[in-house]
């Protein structure tokens, strides 16, 4: 009788620990981990009734099509979760967020097109992530940012056409990567991947099968074979132009900066202007060929050839003017500090108003002067010199010049 009571007592103690859905087979491994084996059972959803101390959950080769926010609340201790070869097409945000002990996650061979990448933030102990053979068409740049222990990442056989630069940064433990059999568009947006593969110690499985599908001239070539000359990072040079002779028809000054860029593909030119009272960003030309200003902001006139002009430049326009050259390979910029002095010795005025300017150039610039990009950090200063005789007339009437006349004159001079 006593042995029977002992057995019943032991069963009572172990019963809750061995709770197992009827469709699954549960057992304790030699290392003490609890395994719930639920593969090949034609399950259409994650079964209920799993023990809270399950550490290995196998749900492979079922018919599960959906993972909800509460699908795994019963197994908060799970370390290995196998969900490959299902029909999962929907993964709700939060489905994996609470599985902080997870080390192995297999979602391969499903139909996942959208994934709640924010769920991975809590899975800092994840070591293996298999998402191959799905329908992923894109990844956020910081999708894997918090996976410090990730060793193996499988992304092959998806629909990825590009990858954001830095996707595999912040993965210090990564040793194996699979990205083959994706339809990569080998524009210069993925040129970084070539450079990364050349310098990384990560083993890229079947790297020769990581092929370009587009553009046509690179179709069938490996991503690692993108010619260097197709993708060249931008270079940028900023040049100051003085008032042009055929535009001086009034007493005001015109600030004219010309931004010359080079690179492949041809860089776009953008401007940033920071004055004491405002911050302006201009992401392209706003002056059409016919002289019409495309935007309501007519204060800053930006031409297609990289020139920016500010008619009637005044003290309010003083500040930092930055030209940016942007293409798929990268971004370069050069800045210049612009100040307006009101005497015949502008450098002295500048030093008196801003003692720090003594090492910033403190000079008047002349037509064609180039702004050395290396001097951007030193904040080179263009000092516009307003002669005393102009100042003496400042109180008088200033002749009005039609904007179209100024634009026409600038256009003729700057296209030569």
XYZ file of C-alpha atoms in Angstrom:
416
model
C 0.000 0.000 0.000
C 2.789 2.379 0.917
C 4.612 2.004 -2.467
C 1.324 2.706 -4.251
C 0.783 5.855 -2.217
C 4.325 6.966 -2.977
C 3.764 6.445 -6.682
C 0.498 8.357 -6.552
C 2.211 11.173 -4.666
C 5.043 11.307 -7.216
C 2.564 11.350 -10.070
C 0.727 14.209 -8.390
C 3.952 16.197 -8.163
C 5.082 15.484 -11.728
C 1.682 15.608 -13.355
C 1.568 19.386 -13.973
C 5.152 19.295 -15.266
C 4.310 16.676 -17.866
C 1.061 18.192 -19.094
C 0.896 17.483 -22.819
C -1.730 18.017 -25.528
C -3.141 14.810 -26.971
C -1.621 15.535 -30.388
C 1.885 15.838 -28.928
C 4.412 13.560 -27.335
C 6.217 15.008 -24.338
C 9.331 13.741 -22.630
C 12.219 14.835 -20.468
C 15.653 14.853 -22.075
C 18.819 13.712 -20.315
C 19.850 17.301 -19.778
C 16.590 17.950 -17.959
C 14.944 19.888 -20.757
C 11.311 19.145 -21.476
C 10.535 18.297 -25.111
C 7.077 18.692 -26.670
C 7.081 16.879 -30.002
C 4.096 17.981 -32.102
C 5.406 17.574 -35.661
C 3.521 15.916 -38.539
C 0.124 16.102 -36.801
C -1.823 18.213 -39.347
C -2.229 20.900 -36.687
C -3.808 24.131 -37.906
C -2.807 26.173 -34.850
C -0.471 26.008 -31.876
C -2.022 23.443 -29.489
C -3.218 24.413 -26.028
C -2.341 22.631 -22.814
C 1.467 22.743 -23.080
C 3.490 22.747 -19.870
C 4.922 26.096 -18.853
C 8.407 24.602 -18.504
C 8.651 23.246 -22.056
C 12.067 24.201 -23.397
C 11.925 22.481 -26.804
C 8.771 22.767 -28.902
C 8.602 21.082 -32.285
C 5.688 22.114 -34.527
C 7.291 21.415 -37.890
C 5.414 20.010 -40.890
C 1.898 20.948 -39.835
C -0.729 23.181 -41.415
C -0.402 26.189 -39.123
C -1.217 29.348 -41.080
C -1.366 32.008 -38.370
C 0.576 32.965 -35.245
C -1.210 35.265 -32.820
C 0.012 37.439 -30.006
C -0.858 34.758 -27.445
C 0.197 31.669 -29.391
C 3.140 30.915 -27.089
C 2.068 32.359 -23.741
C 1.954 28.849 -22.265
C 5.654 28.195 -22.976
C 7.571 31.255 -21.700
C 10.668 29.116 -20.998
C 11.014 27.724 -24.521
C 14.554 27.825 -25.892
C 14.114 26.013 -29.223
C 11.053 26.573 -31.369
C 10.725 24.694 -34.641
C 7.974 25.913 -37.001
C 9.387 25.002 -40.394
C 7.317 23.526 -43.226
C 3.981 25.005 -42.203
C 1.715 27.447 -44.050
C 2.349 30.473 -41.857
C 1.425 33.651 -43.694
C 0.435 35.931 -40.809
C 2.545 36.682 -37.733
C 0.958 39.167 -35.375
C 3.135 41.699 -33.534
C 4.013 40.305 -30.126
C 3.868 36.645 -31.153
C 7.515 36.101 -30.113
C 8.138 39.163 -27.938
C 7.878 37.331 -24.593
C 10.111 34.388 -25.481
C 13.188 35.952 -23.912
C 14.937 32.583 -23.444
C 14.715 31.643 -27.118
C 17.976 30.469 -28.693
C 16.790 28.668 -31.833
C 13.913 29.827 -34.041
C 13.023 28.043 -37.276
C 10.382 29.671 -39.492
C 11.676 28.277 -42.765
C 9.501 27.008 -45.616
C 6.433 29.113 -44.855
C 4.610 31.977 -46.568
C 5.800 34.906 -44.476
C 5.906 38.202 -46.348
C 5.578 40.572 -43.374
C 7.210 39.930 -40.036
C 7.066 41.895 -36.744
C 10.783 42.605 -36.576
C 10.332 44.566 -33.362
C 9.692 41.231 -31.609
C 13.369 40.384 -32.013
C 14.396 43.200 -29.687
C 13.740 41.016 -26.646
C 15.456 37.932 -28.061
C 19.018 38.962 -27.301
C 20.012 35.342 -26.645
C 18.924 34.082 -30.074
C 21.678 32.069 -31.758
C 20.035 30.519 -34.827
C 17.359 32.202 -36.963
C 16.017 30.409 -40.018
C 13.683 32.416 -42.249
C 14.657 30.869 -45.564
C 12.104 29.824 -48.185
C 9.553 32.485 -47.363
C 8.224 35.531 -49.220
C 10.256 38.290 -47.604
C 10.719 41.159 -50.050
C 12.539 43.531 -47.729
C 14.185 43.916 -44.332
C 14.474 46.945 -42.063
C 18.063 48.067 -41.659
C 17.918 47.418 -37.902
C 15.954 44.139 -38.075
C 18.728 42.191 -36.299
C 20.237 45.020 -34.315
C 19.745 43.473 -30.852
C 20.791 39.910 -31.649
C 24.267 40.027 -30.098
C 24.527 36.221 -29.824
C 23.225 35.370 -33.300
C 25.583 32.881 -34.955
C 23.609 31.584 -37.940
C 21.173 33.543 -40.137
C 19.262 31.945 -43.021
C 17.557 34.307 -45.481
C 18.023 32.359 -48.696
C 15.181 31.609 -51.131
C 13.123 34.686 -50.395
C 12.123 37.639 -52.597
C 14.775 40.109 -51.471
C 15.754 42.545 -54.209
C 17.984 44.723 -52.054
C 19.426 45.019 -48.553
C 19.975 48.248 -46.643
C 23.576 49.071 -45.879
C 24.391 48.035 -42.330
C 21.840 45.200 -42.172
C 24.462 42.851 -40.714
C 26.166 45.381 -38.481
C 25.927 44.896 -34.714
C 26.087 41.112 -35.090
C 29.428 40.364 -33.406
C 28.767 36.614 -33.107
C 27.586 36.002 -36.681
C 29.574 33.225 -38.339
C 27.203 31.845 -41.002
C 24.962 33.712 -43.449
C 22.786 32.369 -46.246
C 21.295 34.878 -48.699
C 21.498 32.943 -51.983
C 18.560 32.482 -54.372
C 17.143 35.965 -53.916
C 16.270 38.143 -56.952
C 18.775 40.900 -56.189
C 18.621 44.111 -58.173
C 22.319 44.887 -58.356
C 22.003 48.634 -58.443
C 24.542 50.543 -56.444
C 22.244 50.208 -53.422
C 23.711 46.745 -52.835
C 27.289 47.674 -53.740
C 28.026 47.850 -50.013
C 27.245 44.129 -49.809
C 30.090 43.351 -52.189
C 32.520 45.370 -50.075
C 31.188 43.800 -46.888
C 31.640 40.261 -48.183
C 35.216 41.080 -49.175
C 36.124 42.142 -45.662
C 33.972 40.007 -43.368
C 35.004 36.786 -41.660
C 31.419 35.507 -41.854
C 30.983 32.356 -43.942
C 28.503 33.141 -46.724
C 27.119 29.777 -47.765
C 26.760 29.308 -51.523
C 28.054 32.821 -52.083
C 28.386 32.088 -55.789
C 24.620 31.580 -55.980
C 23.929 35.082 -54.687
C 23.146 36.358 -58.178
C 21.873 39.527 -59.803
C 18.527 39.403 -61.598
C 18.663 43.065 -62.625
C 19.817 45.279 -64.269
C 20.036 43.353 -67.516
C 23.763 44.037 -67.995
C 24.525 42.229 -64.718
C 21.891 39.490 -64.881
C 23.346 36.155 -63.849
C 26.483 37.650 -62.300
C 27.241 37.198 -58.631
C 26.590 40.157 -56.373
C 30.251 39.963 -55.415
C 31.177 40.619 -59.065
C 29.554 44.041 -59.424
C 32.225 46.125 -61.248
C 33.743 48.804 -59.057
C 33.530 51.476 -61.752
C 29.725 51.155 -61.870
C 29.445 52.477 -58.336
C 31.558 55.420 -57.184
C 30.879 57.364 -54.008
C 30.107 61.067 -54.477
C 32.666 63.833 -54.421
C 31.628 67.425 -53.930
C 33.221 70.841 -54.372
C 31.778 74.167 -53.386
C 32.703 77.320 -55.302
C 31.858 80.914 -54.494
C 30.802 83.207 -57.315
C 30.768 86.952 -56.820
C 28.051 89.218 -58.169
C 28.035 88.645 -61.895
C 28.666 91.744 -63.966
C 25.417 91.479 -65.898
C 23.290 91.049 -62.793
C 24.477 94.090 -60.850
C 21.479 96.264 -61.517
C 20.669 97.221 -57.959
C 22.400 98.045 -54.685
C 21.816 94.669 -53.032
C 24.205 91.721 -52.966
C 23.587 88.281 -54.409
C 25.112 85.295 -52.663
C 25.939 82.725 -55.328
C 27.387 79.316 -54.506
C 28.077 76.625 -57.055
C 28.146 72.952 -56.045
C 30.079 70.639 -58.382
C 29.589 66.905 -57.844
C 30.851 63.681 -59.367
C 30.135 59.998 -58.834
C 28.320 57.001 -60.299
C 25.380 56.995 -60.465
C 25.337 60.814 -60.858
C 24.673 62.285 -57.411
C 21.663 64.380 -56.530
C 22.407 67.808 -55.096
C 20.715 68.932 -51.909
C 21.156 72.054 -49.815
C 20.904 72.729 -46.110
C 20.850 76.264 -44.796
C 21.126 77.095 -41.107
C 20.757 80.712 -40.021
C 20.049 82.184 -36.617
C 16.325 82.227 -37.301
C 15.608 79.265 -39.561
C 16.654 75.897 -40.932
C 15.929 75.209 -44.593
C 16.382 72.009 -46.597
C 16.070 72.042 -50.388
C 16.132 68.605 -52.030
C 16.405 69.634 -55.648
C 16.211 72.544 -58.073
C 13.294 74.904 -57.624
C 13.954 77.078 -60.688
C 12.651 75.813 -64.018
C 14.327 76.464 -67.376
C 11.825 79.230 -68.090
C 12.804 81.030 -64.888
C 9.697 80.148 -62.907
C 10.229 79.166 -59.286
C 8.571 75.816 -58.626
C 8.112 76.319 -54.908
C 6.606 79.142 -52.918
C 9.984 79.610 -51.174
C 11.585 82.132 -53.534
C 14.247 83.306 -51.088
C 16.684 80.570 -52.115
C 16.996 79.986 -55.862
C 18.385 76.555 -56.712
C 19.283 75.729 -60.295
C 19.620 72.340 -61.942
C 23.322 72.870 -62.620
C 24.114 72.982 -58.902
C 24.069 76.732 -58.348
C 22.211 78.471 -55.550
C 21.595 82.227 -55.525
C 20.143 84.500 -52.845
C 19.248 87.966 -54.157
C 19.472 90.866 -51.701
C 21.607 88.896 -49.279
C 21.366 90.475 -45.815
C 22.524 89.952 -42.232
C 19.506 87.718 -41.632
C 20.884 85.295 -44.219
C 24.191 84.782 -42.434
C 24.841 81.190 -41.432
C 26.098 77.803 -42.559
C 25.407 76.741 -46.147
C 25.873 73.037 -46.879
C 25.855 71.286 -50.232
C 25.236 67.527 -50.150
C 25.958 65.072 -52.951
C 23.874 61.900 -52.598
C 23.840 58.686 -54.617
C 23.243 54.991 -53.926
C 26.816 54.513 -52.750
C 26.917 57.233 -50.136
C 26.746 60.906 -49.202
C 29.359 63.652 -49.122
C 28.897 67.238 -48.054
C 30.817 70.458 -47.761
C 29.833 73.495 -45.722
C 30.773 77.126 -45.617
C 30.021 79.824 -43.073
C 28.771 83.001 -44.695
C 29.007 86.375 -42.954
C 28.217 89.895 -44.118
C 30.502 92.729 -43.060
C 29.539 96.349 -43.432
C 32.817 98.186 -43.739
C 35.764 98.425 -46.091
C 37.674 95.993 -43.883
C 35.275 93.075 -43.422
C 37.863 90.790 -41.832
C 38.370 93.236 -38.966
C 34.622 93.545 -38.464
C 34.292 89.792 -38.415
C 37.027 89.345 -35.827
C 35.465 92.012 -33.662
C 32.032 90.352 -33.843
C 33.323 86.769 -33.615
C 36.767 86.308 -32.021
C 36.760 82.604 -32.922
C 36.787 83.509 -36.599
C 40.491 84.351 -36.511
C 41.308 80.778 -37.566
C 38.273 80.230 -39.765
C 39.514 81.941 -42.851
C 38.432 85.488 -42.027
C 38.836 86.563 -45.624
C 36.912 87.889 -48.550
C 36.432 85.340 -51.301
C 36.547 86.076 -54.960
C 34.791 84.693 -57.980
C 35.858 81.124 -58.579
C 37.274 80.522 -55.079
C 36.874 76.866 -54.125
C 35.758 75.674 -50.740
C 38.034 72.790 -49.731
C 35.813 69.977 -48.380
C 38.475 69.211 -45.785
C 37.898 72.702 -44.429
C 34.228 72.044 -43.709
C 35.090 71.101 -40.152
C 37.049 74.329 -39.821
C 34.028 76.351 -40.936
C 35.575 78.461 -43.653
C 34.075 81.906 -43.767
C 33.038 83.920 -46.788
C 32.939 87.569 -45.786
C 30.774 89.620 -48.082
C 32.147 93.136 -48.287
C 29.639 95.960 -48.542
C 31.488 99.175 -49.530
C 30.877 102.292 -47.450
C 29.404 104.107 -50.428
C 26.780 101.379 -50.737
C 26.034 101.757 -47.048
C 25.582 105.496 -47.465
C 22.899 104.831 -50.038
C 21.210 102.190 -47.898
C 18.699 104.712 -46.646
C 17.691 105.680 -50.154
C 15.406 103.954 -52.567
C 16.746 100.683 -53.928
C 16.017 100.076 -57.578
C 13.670 97.131 -58.036
C 14.757 94.311 -60.267
C 12.241 91.830 -61.663
C 13.030 88.305 -60.459
C 12.801 86.921 -63.974
C 15.512 89.325 -65.152
C 17.863 88.151 -62.395
C 17.151 84.491 -63.104
C 17.754 84.966 -66.801
C 21.053 86.722 -66.171
C 22.189 84.027 -63.720
C 21.125 81.301 -66.109
C 23.092 82.753 -69.021
C 26.200 83.217 -66.914
C 26.064 79.858 -65.113
C 25.442 77.654 -68.135
C 28.533 78.812 -69.980
